[in-house]
mmCIF file of C-alpha atoms in Angstrom:
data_model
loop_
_atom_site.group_PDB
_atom_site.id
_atom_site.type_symbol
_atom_site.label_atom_id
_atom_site.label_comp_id
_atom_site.label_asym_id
_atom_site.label_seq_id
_atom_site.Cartn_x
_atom_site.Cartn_y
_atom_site.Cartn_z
ATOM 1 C CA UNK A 68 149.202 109.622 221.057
ATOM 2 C CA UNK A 69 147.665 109.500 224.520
ATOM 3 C CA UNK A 70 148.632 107.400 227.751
ATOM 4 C CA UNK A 71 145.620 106.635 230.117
ATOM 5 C CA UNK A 72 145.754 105.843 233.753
ATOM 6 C CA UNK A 73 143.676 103.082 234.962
ATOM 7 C CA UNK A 74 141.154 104.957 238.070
ATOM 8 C CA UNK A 75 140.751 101.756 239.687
ATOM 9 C CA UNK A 76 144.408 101.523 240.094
ATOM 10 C CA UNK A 77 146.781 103.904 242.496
ATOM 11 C CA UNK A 78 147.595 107.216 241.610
ATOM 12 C CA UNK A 79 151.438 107.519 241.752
ATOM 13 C CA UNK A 80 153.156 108.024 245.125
ATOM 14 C CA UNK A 81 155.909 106.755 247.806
ATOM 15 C CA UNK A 82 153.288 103.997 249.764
ATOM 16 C CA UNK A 83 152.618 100.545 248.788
ATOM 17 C CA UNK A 84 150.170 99.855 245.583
ATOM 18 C CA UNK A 85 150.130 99.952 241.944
ATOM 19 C CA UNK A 86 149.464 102.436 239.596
ATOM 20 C CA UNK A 87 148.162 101.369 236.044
ATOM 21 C CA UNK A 88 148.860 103.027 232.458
ATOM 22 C CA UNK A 89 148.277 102.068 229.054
ATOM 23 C CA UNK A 90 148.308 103.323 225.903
ATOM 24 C CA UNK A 91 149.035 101.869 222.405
ATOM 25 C CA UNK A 92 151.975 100.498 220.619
ATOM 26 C CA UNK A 93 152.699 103.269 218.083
ATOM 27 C CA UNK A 94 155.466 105.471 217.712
ATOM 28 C CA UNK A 95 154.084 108.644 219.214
ATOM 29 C CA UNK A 96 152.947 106.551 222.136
ATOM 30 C CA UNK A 97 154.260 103.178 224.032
ATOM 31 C CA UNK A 98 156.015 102.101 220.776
ATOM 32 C CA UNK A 99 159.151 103.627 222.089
ATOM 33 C CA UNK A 100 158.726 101.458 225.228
ATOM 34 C CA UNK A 101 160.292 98.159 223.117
ATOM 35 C CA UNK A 102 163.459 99.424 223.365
ATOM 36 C CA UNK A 103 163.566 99.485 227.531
ATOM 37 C CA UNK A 104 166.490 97.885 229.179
ATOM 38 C CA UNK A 105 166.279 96.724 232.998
ATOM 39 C CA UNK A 106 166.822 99.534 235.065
ATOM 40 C CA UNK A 107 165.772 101.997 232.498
ATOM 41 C CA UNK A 108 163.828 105.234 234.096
ATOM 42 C CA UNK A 109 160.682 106.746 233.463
ATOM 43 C CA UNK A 110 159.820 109.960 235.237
ATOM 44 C CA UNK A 111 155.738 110.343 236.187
ATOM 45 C CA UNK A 112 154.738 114.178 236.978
ATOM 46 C CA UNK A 113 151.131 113.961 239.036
ATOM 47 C CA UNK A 114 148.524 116.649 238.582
ATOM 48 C CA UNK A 115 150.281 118.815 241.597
ATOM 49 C CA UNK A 116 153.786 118.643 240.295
ATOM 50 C CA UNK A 117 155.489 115.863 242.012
ATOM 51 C CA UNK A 118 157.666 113.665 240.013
ATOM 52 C CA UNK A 119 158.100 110.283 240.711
ATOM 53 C CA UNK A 120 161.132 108.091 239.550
ATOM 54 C CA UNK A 121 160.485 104.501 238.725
ATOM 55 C CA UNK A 122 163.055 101.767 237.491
ATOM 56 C CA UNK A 123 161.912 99.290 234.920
ATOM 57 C CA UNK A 124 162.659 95.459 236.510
ATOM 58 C CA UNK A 125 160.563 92.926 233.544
ATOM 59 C CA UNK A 126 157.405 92.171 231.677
ATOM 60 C CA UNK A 127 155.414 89.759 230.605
ATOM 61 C CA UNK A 128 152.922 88.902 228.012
ATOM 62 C CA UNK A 129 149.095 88.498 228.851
ATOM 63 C CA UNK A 130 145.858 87.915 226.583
ATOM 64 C CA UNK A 131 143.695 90.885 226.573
ATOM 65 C CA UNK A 132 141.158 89.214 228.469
ATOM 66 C CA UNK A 133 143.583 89.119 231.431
ATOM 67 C CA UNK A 134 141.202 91.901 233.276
ATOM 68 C CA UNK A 135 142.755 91.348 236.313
ATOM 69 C CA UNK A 136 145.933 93.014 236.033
ATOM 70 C CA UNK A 137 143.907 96.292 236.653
ATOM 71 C CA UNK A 138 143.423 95.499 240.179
ATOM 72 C CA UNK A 139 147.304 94.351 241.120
ATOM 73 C CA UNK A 140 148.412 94.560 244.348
ATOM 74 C CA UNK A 141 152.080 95.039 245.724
ATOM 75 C CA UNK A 142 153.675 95.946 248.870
ATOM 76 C CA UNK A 143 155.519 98.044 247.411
ATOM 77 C CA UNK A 144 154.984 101.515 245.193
ATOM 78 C CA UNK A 145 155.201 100.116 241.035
ATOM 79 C CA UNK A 146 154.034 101.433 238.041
ATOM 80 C CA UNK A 147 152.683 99.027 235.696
ATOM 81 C CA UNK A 148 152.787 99.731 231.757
ATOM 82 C CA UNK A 149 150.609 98.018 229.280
ATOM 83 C CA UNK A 150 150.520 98.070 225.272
ATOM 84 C CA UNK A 151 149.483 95.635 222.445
ATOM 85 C CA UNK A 152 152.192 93.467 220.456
ATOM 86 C CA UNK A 153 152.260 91.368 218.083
ATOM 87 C CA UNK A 154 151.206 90.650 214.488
ATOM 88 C CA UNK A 155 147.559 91.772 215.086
ATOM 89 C CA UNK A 156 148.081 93.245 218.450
ATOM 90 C CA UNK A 157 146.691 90.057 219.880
ATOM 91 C CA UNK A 158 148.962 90.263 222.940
ATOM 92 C CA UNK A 159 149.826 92.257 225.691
ATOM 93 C CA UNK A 160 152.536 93.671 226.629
ATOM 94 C CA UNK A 161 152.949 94.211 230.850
ATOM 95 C CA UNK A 162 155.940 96.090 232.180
ATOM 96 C CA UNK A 163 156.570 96.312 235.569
ATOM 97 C CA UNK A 164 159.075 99.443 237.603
ATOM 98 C CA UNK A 165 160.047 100.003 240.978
ATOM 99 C CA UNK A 166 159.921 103.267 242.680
ATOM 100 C CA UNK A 167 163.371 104.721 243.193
#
């Protein structure tokens, strides 16, 4: 029921880098997250209170042992979303979103 952020990834804010959540693919958790259309919002709240708005732009699929993805880069702020899919959650779902 829980998301987790990644702490060798960014914590959210407004300067260039990535921050890194996952959780799993049930309905009281990322299952919801199948249903995301491009430009679709989600709304992070840090620890002091600030929110920060991020637009959804794609995803792609990964194998689990794709490790790497925890230490993206980017020049600019994103929020990157991970959860299992697939018949035996043998694949990974990445999704990708701008800050607005």
């Amino acid at each position: 029921t829980e998301a987790f952020f990644a702490t060798v990834s960014d914590r959210p804010s407004n300067q260039p880098g990535s921050t890194f959540i996952y959780g799993h693919n049930r309905p009281n958790a990322f299952g919801p997250l199948a249903q995301l259309g491009i430009n679709d919002e989600v709304v992070l709240t840090g620890d002091d209170g600030t929110t920060f708005r991020y637009a959804y732009v794609r995803d792609a699929r990964i194998t689990p042992e794709a490790t790497e993805i925890l230490y993206a880069t980017s020049d600019v702020p994103q929020l990157i979303l991970m959860t299992c899919e697939g018949l035996f959650n043998e694949v990974r779902r990445v999704m990708y979103f701008t800050l607005i």
